[in-house]
């Protein structure tokens, strides 16, 4: 648990220190139509992470319907490992996200970094309050697809790793922006 919290703190610090002084225009700059801006990367992380909150809430309220596939440990393990591998920060393989997790197409409002920091704090609280669910080996389905099942513990691994991936993606956009500015 401390590892997840430390990683969230590190990612939050990386976003804050690297992009904290950028203007609204710089945060929303895109090298092309297919690449997300720095703001869109942060927005995407907020949207995707928050999609897990109702799942955890419904488990707490005892209204969560555990997917049938969760009964098959080999599938739970397979999907967890597969998703975690797919979100690694190295980004050798480009991925398309589910529509529900895509960021807003237009400019992201001023204050995205503050919203991101607030979200990260909320995410840490949810993780800290989920210790009992992790110890029970709770299995959930992906908020995007009920047929993709993994342990809640693996979901937190996926979340913090995915955040690193998008920091790297935002960093690449920032470097491209600086190169373009240096040419002009």
mmCIF file of N, CA and C in Angstrom, residues 31-136:
data_model
loop_
_atom_site.group_PDB
_atom_site.id
_atom_site.type_symbol
_atom_site.label_atom_id
_atom_site.label_comp_id
_atom_site.label_asym_id
_atom_site.label_seq_id
_atom_site.Cartn_x
_atom_site.Cartn_y
_atom_site.Cartn_z
ATOM 1 N N UNK A 31 1.179 18.539 -30.738
ATOM 2 C CA UNK A 31 2.007 18.535 -31.944
ATOM 3 C C UNK A 31 1.214 18.157 -33.191
ATOM 4 N N UNK A 32 0.113 17.431 -32.999
ATOM 5 C CA UNK A 32 -0.759 17.046 -34.109
ATOM 6 C C UNK A 32 -2.109 16.622 -33.535
ATOM 7 N N UNK A 33 -3.069 16.390 -34.408
ATOM 8 C CA UNK A 33 -4.438 16.083 -33.973
ATOM 9 C C UNK A 33 -4.557 14.736 -33.258
ATOM 10 N N UNK A 34 -3.636 13.826 -33.523
ATOM 11 C CA UNK A 34 -3.722 12.483 -32.938
ATOM 12 C C UNK A 34 -3.064 12.384 -31.556
ATOM 13 N N UNK A 35 -2.282 13.373 -31.181
ATOM 14 C CA UNK A 35 -1.539 13.329 -29.930
ATOM 15 C C UNK A 35 -2.247 14.173 -28.882
ATOM 16 N N UNK A 36 -2.329 13.640 -27.668
ATOM 17 C CA UNK A 36 -2.961 14.383 -26.585
ATOM 18 C C UNK A 36 -2.029 15.450 -26.041
ATOM 19 N N UNK A 37 -2.610 16.538 -25.609
ATOM 20 C CA UNK A 37 -1.857 17.597 -24.935
ATOM 21 C C UNK A 37 -1.509 17.146 -23.515
ATOM 22 N N UNK A 38 -0.692 17.938 -22.849
ATOM 23 C CA UNK A 38 -0.356 17.659 -21.447
ATOM 24 C C UNK A 38 -1.633 17.664 -20.613
ATOM 25 N N UNK A 39 -2.489 18.659 -20.839
ATOM 26 C CA UNK A 39 -3.758 18.744 -20.104
ATOM 27 C C UNK A 39 -4.647 17.543 -20.369
ATOM 28 N N UNK A 40 -4.700 17.101 -21.606
ATOM 29 C CA UNK A 40 -5.531 15.937 -21.934
ATOM 30 C C UNK A 40 -5.015 14.673 -21.242
ATOM 31 N N UNK A 41 -3.709 14.556 -21.098
ATOM 32 C CA UNK A 41 -3.153 13.413 -20.371
ATOM 33 C C UNK A 41 -3.604 13.433 -18.908
ATOM 34 N N UNK A 42 -3.568 14.608 -18.285
ATOM 35 C CA UNK A 42 -4.018 14.709 -16.897
ATOM 36 C C UNK A 42 -5.520 14.447 -16.791
ATOM 37 N N UNK A 43 -6.276 15.016 -17.690
ATOM 38 C CA UNK A 43 -7.728 14.812 -17.708
ATOM 39 C C UNK A 43 -8.062 13.329 -17.864
ATOM 40 N N UNK A 44 -7.361 12.658 -18.755
ATOM 41 C CA UNK A 44 -7.565 11.226 -18.976
ATOM 42 C C UNK A 44 -7.323 10.439 -17.688
ATOM 43 N N UNK A 45 -6.259 10.765 -16.969
ATOM 44 C CA UNK A 45 -5.967 10.057 -15.722
ATOM 45 C C UNK A 45 -7.065 10.278 -14.686
ATOM 46 N N UNK A 46 -7.563 11.490 -14.594
ATOM 47 C CA UNK A 46 -8.654 11.771 -13.659
ATOM 48 C C UNK A 46 -9.882 10.951 -14.041
ATOM 49 N N UNK A 47 -10.247 10.978 -15.316
ATOM 50 C CA UNK A 47 -11.446 10.276 -15.784
ATOM 51 C C UNK A 47 -11.323 8.769 -15.561
ATOM 52 N N UNK A 48 -10.206 8.201 -15.957
ATOM 53 C CA UNK A 48 -10.056 6.739 -15.834
ATOM 54 C C UNK A 48 -9.996 6.314 -14.365
ATOM 55 N N UNK A 49 -9.236 7.024 -13.551
ATOM 56 C CA UNK A 49 -9.130 6.646 -12.141
ATOM 57 C C UNK A 49 -10.475 6.775 -11.434
ATOM 58 N N UNK A 50 -11.192 7.854 -11.725
ATOM 59 C CA UNK A 50 -12.494 8.062 -11.084
ATOM 60 C C UNK A 50 -13.522 7.027 -11.515
ATOM 61 N N UNK A 51 -13.312 6.381 -12.651
ATOM 62 C CA UNK A 51 -14.266 5.355 -13.083
ATOM 63 C C UNK A 51 -14.220 4.133 -12.161
ATOM 64 N N UNK A 52 -13.150 3.998 -11.395
ATOM 65 C CA UNK A 52 -13.047 2.908 -10.419
ATOM 66 C C UNK A 52 -13.777 3.241 -9.109
ATOM 67 N N UNK A 53 -13.969 4.507 -8.820
ATOM 68 C CA UNK A 53 -14.550 4.909 -7.535
ATOM 69 C C UNK A 53 -15.950 4.322 -7.313
ATOM 70 N N UNK A 54 -16.861 4.372 -8.301
ATOM 71 C CA UNK A 54 -18.192 3.775 -8.072
ATOM 72 C C UNK A 54 -18.135 2.255 -7.869
ATOM 73 N N UNK A 55 -17.163 1.606 -8.493
ATOM 74 C CA UNK A 55 -17.004 0.158 -8.309
ATOM 75 C C UNK A 55 -16.676 -0.121 -6.840
ATOM 76 N N UNK A 56 -15.697 0.592 -6.321
ATOM 77 C CA UNK A 56 -15.297 0.400 -4.924
ATOM 78 C C UNK A 56 -16.435 0.788 -3.990
ATOM 79 N N UNK A 57 -17.135 1.864 -4.315
ATOM 80 C CA UNK A 57 -18.271 2.304 -3.512
ATOM 81 C C UNK A 57 -19.373 1.240 -3.479
ATOM 82 N N UNK A 58 -19.659 0.637 -4.619
ATOM 83 C CA UNK A 58 -20.714 -0.385 -4.654
ATOM 84 C C UNK A 58 -20.285 -1.658 -3.900
ATOM 85 N N UNK A 59 -18.998 -1.948 -3.878
ATOM 86 C CA UNK A 59 -18.503 -3.080 -3.070
ATOM 87 C C UNK A 59 -18.756 -2.766 -1.596
ATOM 88 N N UNK A 60 -18.460 -1.541 -1.197
ATOM 89 C CA UNK A 60 -18.668 -1.111 0.185
ATOM 90 C C UNK A 60 -20.147 -1.185 0.578
ATOM 91 N N UNK A 61 -21.015 -0.830 -0.355
ATOM 92 C CA UNK A 61 -22.461 -0.825 -0.090
ATOM 93 C C UNK A 61 -23.083 -2.199 -0.276
ATOM 94 N N UNK A 62 -22.256 -3.159 -0.624
ATOM 95 C CA UNK A 62 -22.696 -4.539 -0.850
ATOM 96 C C UNK A 62 -23.720 -4.642 -1.988
ATOM 97 N N UNK A 63 -23.564 -3.766 -2.984
ATOM 98 C CA UNK A 63 -24.445 -3.812 -4.155
ATOM 99 C C UNK A 63 -23.686 -4.239 -5.406
ATOM 100 N N UNK A 64 -22.401 -4.516 -5.256
ATOM 101 C CA UNK A 64 -21.583 -4.884 -6.402
ATOM 102 C C UNK A 64 -21.859 -6.327 -6.799
ATOM 103 N N UNK A 65 -22.106 -6.536 -8.062
ATOM 104 C CA UNK A 65 -22.326 -7.885 -8.575
ATOM 105 C C UNK A 65 -21.006 -8.374 -9.169
ATOM 106 N N UNK A 66 -20.388 -9.293 -8.476
ATOM 107 C CA UNK A 66 -19.111 -9.841 -8.944
ATOM 108 C C UNK A 66 -19.345 -10.574 -10.258
ATOM 109 N N UNK A 67 -18.568 -10.253 -11.275
ATOM 110 C CA UNK A 67 -18.747 -10.907 -12.571
ATOM 111 C C UNK A 67 -18.525 -12.421 -12.490
ATOM 112 N N UNK A 68 -19.247 -13.141 -13.312
ATOM 113 C CA UNK A 68 -19.139 -14.599 -13.359
ATOM 114 C C UNK A 68 -17.700 -15.032 -13.625
ATOM 115 N N UNK A 69 -17.028 -14.321 -14.508
ATOM 116 C CA UNK A 69 -15.651 -14.689 -14.865
ATOM 117 C C UNK A 69 -14.690 -14.608 -13.679
ATOM 118 N N UNK A 70 -15.082 -13.879 -12.635
ATOM 119 C CA UNK A 70 -14.230 -13.735 -11.448
ATOM 120 C C UNK A 70 -14.040 -15.066 -10.720
ATOM 121 N N UNK A 71 -14.887 -16.050 -11.038
ATOM 122 C CA UNK A 71 -14.790 -17.366 -10.402
ATOM 123 C C UNK A 71 -13.603 -18.164 -10.929
ATOM 124 N N UNK A 72 -13.033 -17.710 -12.039
ATOM 125 C CA UNK A 72 -11.947 -18.437 -12.680
ATOM 126 C C UNK A 72 -10.626 -17.719 -12.416
ATOM 127 N N UNK A 73 -9.913 -18.225 -11.407
ATOM 128 C CA UNK A 73 -8.671 -17.592 -10.978
ATOM 129 C C UNK A 73 -7.658 -17.389 -12.086
ATOM 130 N N UNK A 74 -7.588 -18.341 -13.022
ATOM 131 C CA UNK A 74 -6.616 -18.196 -14.109
ATOM 132 C C UNK A 74 -6.974 -17.009 -15.000
ATOM 133 N N UNK A 75 -8.278 -16.730 -15.180
ATOM 134 C CA UNK A 75 -8.690 -15.569 -15.976
ATOM 135 C C UNK A 75 -8.406 -14.269 -15.233
ATOM 136 N N UNK A 76 -8.677 -14.265 -13.931
ATOM 137 C CA UNK A 76 -8.407 -13.091 -13.097
ATOM 138 C C UNK A 76 -6.922 -12.750 -13.179
ATOM 139 N N UNK A 77 -6.086 -13.762 -13.045
ATOM 140 C CA UNK A 77 -4.643 -13.569 -13.116
ATOM 141 C C UNK A 77 -4.204 -13.134 -14.518
ATOM 142 N N UNK A 78 -4.725 -13.806 -15.535
ATOM 143 C CA UNK A 78 -4.362 -13.493 -16.918
ATOM 144 C C UNK A 78 -4.713 -12.050 -17.271
ATOM 145 N N UNK A 79 -5.965 -11.649 -16.992
ATOM 146 C CA UNK A 79 -6.386 -10.287 -17.343
ATOM 147 C C UNK A 79 -5.597 -9.243 -16.562
ATOM 148 N N UNK A 80 -5.364 -9.499 -15.287
ATOM 149 C CA UNK A 80 -4.599 -8.551 -14.487
ATOM 150 C C UNK A 80 -3.198 -8.338 -15.030
ATOM 151 N N UNK A 81 -2.510 -9.439 -15.328
ATOM 152 C CA UNK A 81 -1.153 -9.352 -15.877
ATOM 153 C C UNK A 81 -1.146 -8.689 -17.249
ATOM 154 N N UNK A 82 -2.131 -9.028 -18.076
ATOM 155 C CA UNK A 82 -2.199 -8.493 -19.437
ATOM 156 C C UNK A 82 -2.426 -6.981 -19.437
ATOM 157 N N UNK A 83 -3.375 -6.530 -18.628
ATOM 158 C CA UNK A 83 -3.657 -5.090 -18.573
ATOM 159 C C UNK A 83 -2.461 -4.343 -17.994
ATOM 160 N N UNK A 84 -1.876 -4.884 -16.930
ATOM 161 C CA UNK A 84 -0.713 -4.219 -16.326
ATOM 162 C C UNK A 84 0.434 -4.111 -17.335
ATOM 163 N N UNK A 85 0.657 -5.157 -18.085
ATOM 164 C CA UNK A 85 1.717 -5.127 -19.100
ATOM 165 C C UNK A 85 1.423 -4.072 -20.169
ATOM 166 N N UNK A 86 0.149 -3.920 -20.519
ATOM 167 C CA UNK A 86 -0.243 -2.986 -21.578
ATOM 168 C C UNK A 86 -0.070 -1.525 -21.182
ATOM 169 N N UNK A 87 -0.067 -1.222 -19.882
ATOM 170 C CA UNK A 87 0.017 0.177 -19.450
ATOM 171 C C UNK A 87 1.411 0.568 -18.959
ATOM 172 N N UNK A 88 2.405 -0.231 -19.234
ATOM 173 C CA UNK A 88 3.764 0.075 -18.786
ATOM 174 C C UNK A 88 4.237 1.403 -19.389
ATOM 175 N N UNK A 89 5.050 2.140 -18.651
ATOM 176 C CA UNK A 89 5.492 3.460 -19.103
ATOM 177 C C UNK A 89 6.366 3.477 -20.353
ATOM 178 N N UNK A 90 6.973 2.352 -20.720
ATOM 179 C CA UNK A 90 7.899 2.376 -21.857
ATOM 180 C C UNK A 90 7.223 2.772 -23.172
ATOM 181 N N UNK A 91 5.930 2.554 -23.282
ATOM 182 C CA UNK A 91 5.123 2.998 -24.416
ATOM 183 C C UNK A 91 5.644 2.516 -25.767
ATOM 184 N N UNK A 92 6.239 1.354 -25.798
ATOM 185 C CA UNK A 92 6.703 0.805 -27.074
ATOM 186 C C UNK A 92 5.529 0.534 -27.999
ATOM 187 N N UNK A 93 4.420 0.161 -27.398
ATOM 188 C CA UNK A 93 3.239 -0.150 -28.184
ATOM 189 C C UNK A 93 2.164 0.893 -27.886
ATOM 190 N N UNK A 94 1.749 1.600 -28.910
ATOM 191 C CA UNK A 94 0.711 2.609 -28.745
ATOM 192 C C UNK A 94 -0.633 1.917 -28.576
ATOM 193 N N UNK A 95 -1.461 2.466 -27.687
ATOM 194 C CA UNK A 95 -2.769 1.870 -27.418
ATOM 195 C C UNK A 95 -3.874 2.903 -27.607
ATOM 196 N N UNK A 96 -5.011 2.428 -28.007
ATOM 197 C CA UNK A 96 -6.206 3.271 -28.087
ATOM 198 C C UNK A 96 -7.010 2.993 -26.828
ATOM 199 N N UNK A 97 -7.488 4.054 -26.178
ATOM 200 C CA UNK A 97 -8.256 3.869 -24.963
ATOM 201 C C UNK A 97 -9.732 3.665 -25.284
ATOM 202 N N UNK A 98 -10.483 3.169 -24.313
ATOM 203 C CA UNK A 98 -11.931 3.063 -24.461
ATOM 204 C C UNK A 98 -12.513 4.465 -24.563
ATOM 205 N N UNK A 99 -13.551 4.623 -25.344
ATOM 206 C CA UNK A 99 -14.181 5.924 -25.565
ATOM 207 C C UNK A 99 -14.540 6.613 -24.254
ATOM 208 N N UNK A 100 -15.038 5.850 -23.301
ATOM 209 C CA UNK A 100 -15.452 6.449 -22.025
ATOM 210 C C UNK A 100 -14.296 7.103 -21.270
ATOM 211 N N UNK A 101 -13.060 6.750 -21.614
ATOM 212 C CA UNK A 101 -11.902 7.287 -20.922
ATOM 213 C C UNK A 101 -11.150 8.339 -21.733
ATOM 214 N N UNK A 102 -11.659 8.678 -22.899
ATOM 215 C CA UNK A 102 -10.977 9.685 -23.711
ATOM 216 C C UNK A 102 -11.158 11.068 -23.094
ATOM 217 N N UNK A 103 -10.122 11.883 -23.151
ATOM 218 C CA UNK A 103 -10.250 13.246 -22.623
ATOM 219 C C UNK A 103 -11.070 14.109 -23.570
ATOM 220 N N UNK A 104 -11.482 15.240 -23.064
ATOM 221 C CA UNK A 104 -12.204 16.223 -23.853
ATOM 222 C C UNK A 104 -11.360 16.591 -25.081
ATOM 223 N N UNK A 105 -12.011 16.734 -26.211
ATOM 224 C CA UNK A 105 -11.290 17.061 -27.451
ATOM 225 C C UNK A 105 -10.764 18.490 -27.463
ATOM 226 N N UNK A 106 -11.478 19.395 -26.815
ATOM 227 C CA UNK A 106 -11.078 20.797 -26.844
ATOM 228 C C UNK A 106 -10.089 21.095 -25.719
ATOM 229 N N UNK A 107 -9.749 22.362 -25.601
ATOM 230 C CA UNK A 107 -8.823 22.771 -24.549
ATOM 231 C C UNK A 107 -9.398 22.429 -23.177
ATOM 232 N N UNK A 108 -8.527 21.973 -22.306
ATOM 233 C CA UNK A 108 -8.903 21.650 -20.929
ATOM 234 C C UNK A 108 -8.802 22.946 -20.120
ATOM 235 N N UNK A 109 -9.774 23.181 -19.277
ATOM 236 C CA UNK A 109 -9.874 24.442 -18.533
ATOM 237 C C UNK A 109 -8.648 24.717 -17.671
ATOM 238 N N UNK A 110 -8.446 25.989 -17.409
ATOM 239 C CA UNK A 110 -7.393 26.424 -16.488
ATOM 240 C C UNK A 110 -7.654 25.738 -15.144
ATOM 241 N N UNK A 111 -6.616 25.369 -14.467
ATOM 242 C CA UNK A 111 -6.762 24.730 -13.172
ATOM 243 C C UNK A 111 -6.674 23.212 -13.231
ATOM 244 N N UNK A 112 -6.333 22.674 -14.390
ATOM 245 C CA UNK A 112 -6.249 21.217 -14.529
ATOM 246 C C UNK A 112 -5.211 20.640 -13.561
ATOM 247 N N UNK A 113 -4.120 21.346 -13.350
ATOM 248 C CA UNK A 113 -3.083 20.826 -12.446
ATOM 249 C C UNK A 113 -3.596 20.773 -11.006
ATOM 250 N N UNK A 114 -4.351 21.779 -10.595
ATOM 251 C CA UNK A 114 -4.953 21.757 -9.257
ATOM 252 C C UNK A 114 -5.982 20.632 -9.144
ATOM 253 N N UNK A 115 -6.792 20.447 -10.175
ATOM 254 C CA UNK A 115 -7.775 19.358 -10.178
ATOM 255 C C UNK A 115 -7.062 18.007 -10.107
ATOM 256 N N UNK A 116 -5.948 17.899 -10.837
ATOM 257 C CA UNK A 116 -5.171 16.659 -10.837
ATOM 258 C C UNK A 116 -4.625 16.377 -9.436
ATOM 259 N N UNK A 117 -4.057 17.395 -8.800
ATOM 260 C CA UNK A 117 -3.509 17.209 -7.446
ATOM 261 C C UNK A 117 -4.609 16.803 -6.463
ATOM 262 N N UNK A 118 -5.763 17.447 -6.560
ATOM 263 C CA UNK A 118 -6.892 17.123 -5.679
ATOM 264 C C UNK A 118 -7.347 15.677 -5.925
ATOM 265 N N UNK A 119 -7.410 15.315 -7.190
ATOM 266 C CA UNK A 119 -7.798 13.951 -7.546
ATOM 267 C C UNK A 119 -6.814 12.935 -6.969
ATOM 268 N N UNK A 120 -5.534 13.224 -7.066
ATOM 269 C CA UNK A 120 -4.508 12.304 -6.571
ATOM 270 C C UNK A 120 -4.671 12.090 -5.062
ATOM 271 N N UNK A 121 -5.011 13.138 -4.356
ATOM 272 C CA UNK A 121 -5.245 13.027 -2.924
ATOM 273 C C UNK A 121 -6.456 12.128 -2.642
ATOM 274 N N UNK A 122 -7.501 12.294 -3.419
ATOM 275 C CA UNK A 122 -8.686 11.450 -3.277
ATOM 276 C C UNK A 122 -8.359 9.990 -3.610
ATOM 277 N N UNK A 123 -7.574 9.780 -4.645
ATOM 278 C CA UNK A 123 -7.166 8.426 -5.028
ATOM 279 C C UNK A 123 -6.387 7.761 -3.886
ATOM 280 N N UNK A 124 -5.479 8.499 -3.270
ATOM 281 C CA UNK A 124 -4.713 7.942 -2.151
ATOM 282 C C UNK A 124 -5.651 7.541 -1.011
ATOM 283 N N UNK A 125 -6.639 8.364 -0.718
ATOM 284 C CA UNK A 125 -7.599 8.041 0.347
ATOM 285 C C UNK A 125 -8.364 6.763 0.033
ATOM 286 N N UNK A 126 -8.782 6.614 -1.202
ATOM 287 C CA UNK A 126 -9.523 5.415 -1.595
ATOM 288 C C UNK A 126 -8.649 4.173 -1.451
ATOM 289 N N UNK A 127 -7.414 4.273 -1.875
ATOM 290 C CA UNK A 127 -6.495 3.132 -1.742
ATOM 291 C C UNK A 127 -6.285 2.799 -0.264
ATOM 292 N N UNK A 128 -6.016 3.810 0.546
ATOM 293 C CA UNK A 128 -5.780 3.573 1.972
ATOM 294 C C UNK A 128 -7.004 2.952 2.649
ATOM 295 N N UNK A 129 -8.185 3.334 2.207
ATOM 296 C CA UNK A 129 -9.413 2.809 2.800
ATOM 297 C C UNK A 129 -9.830 1.464 2.210
ATOM 298 N N UNK A 130 -9.047 0.929 1.304
ATOM 299 C CA UNK A 130 -9.391 -0.343 0.651
ATOM 300 C C UNK A 130 -8.559 -1.513 1.158
ATOM 301 N N UNK A 131 -7.829 -1.300 2.208
ATOM 302 C CA UNK A 131 -6.949 -2.352 2.733
ATOM 303 C C UNK A 131 -7.712 -3.647 2.999
ATOM 304 N N UNK A 132 -8.888 -3.547 3.604
ATOM 305 C CA UNK A 132 -9.668 -4.743 3.915
ATOM 306 C C UNK A 132 -10.111 -5.472 2.648
ATOM 307 N N UNK A 133 -10.457 -4.718 1.613
ATOM 308 C CA UNK A 133 -10.894 -5.330 0.347
ATOM 309 C C UNK A 133 -9.727 -6.042 -0.336
ATOM 310 N N UNK A 134 -8.562 -5.457 -0.242
ATOM 311 C CA UNK A 134 -7.366 -6.067 -0.819
ATOM 312 C C UNK A 134 -7.037 -7.364 -0.078
ATOM 313 N N UNK A 135 -7.103 -7.292 1.241
ATOM 314 C CA UNK A 135 -6.798 -8.484 2.045
ATOM 315 C C UNK A 135 -7.765 -9.631 1.758
ATOM 316 N N UNK A 136 -9.004 -9.311 1.400
ATOM 317 C CA UNK A 136 -10.012 -10.336 1.066
ATOM 318 C C UNK A 136 -9.805 -10.892 -0.342
#
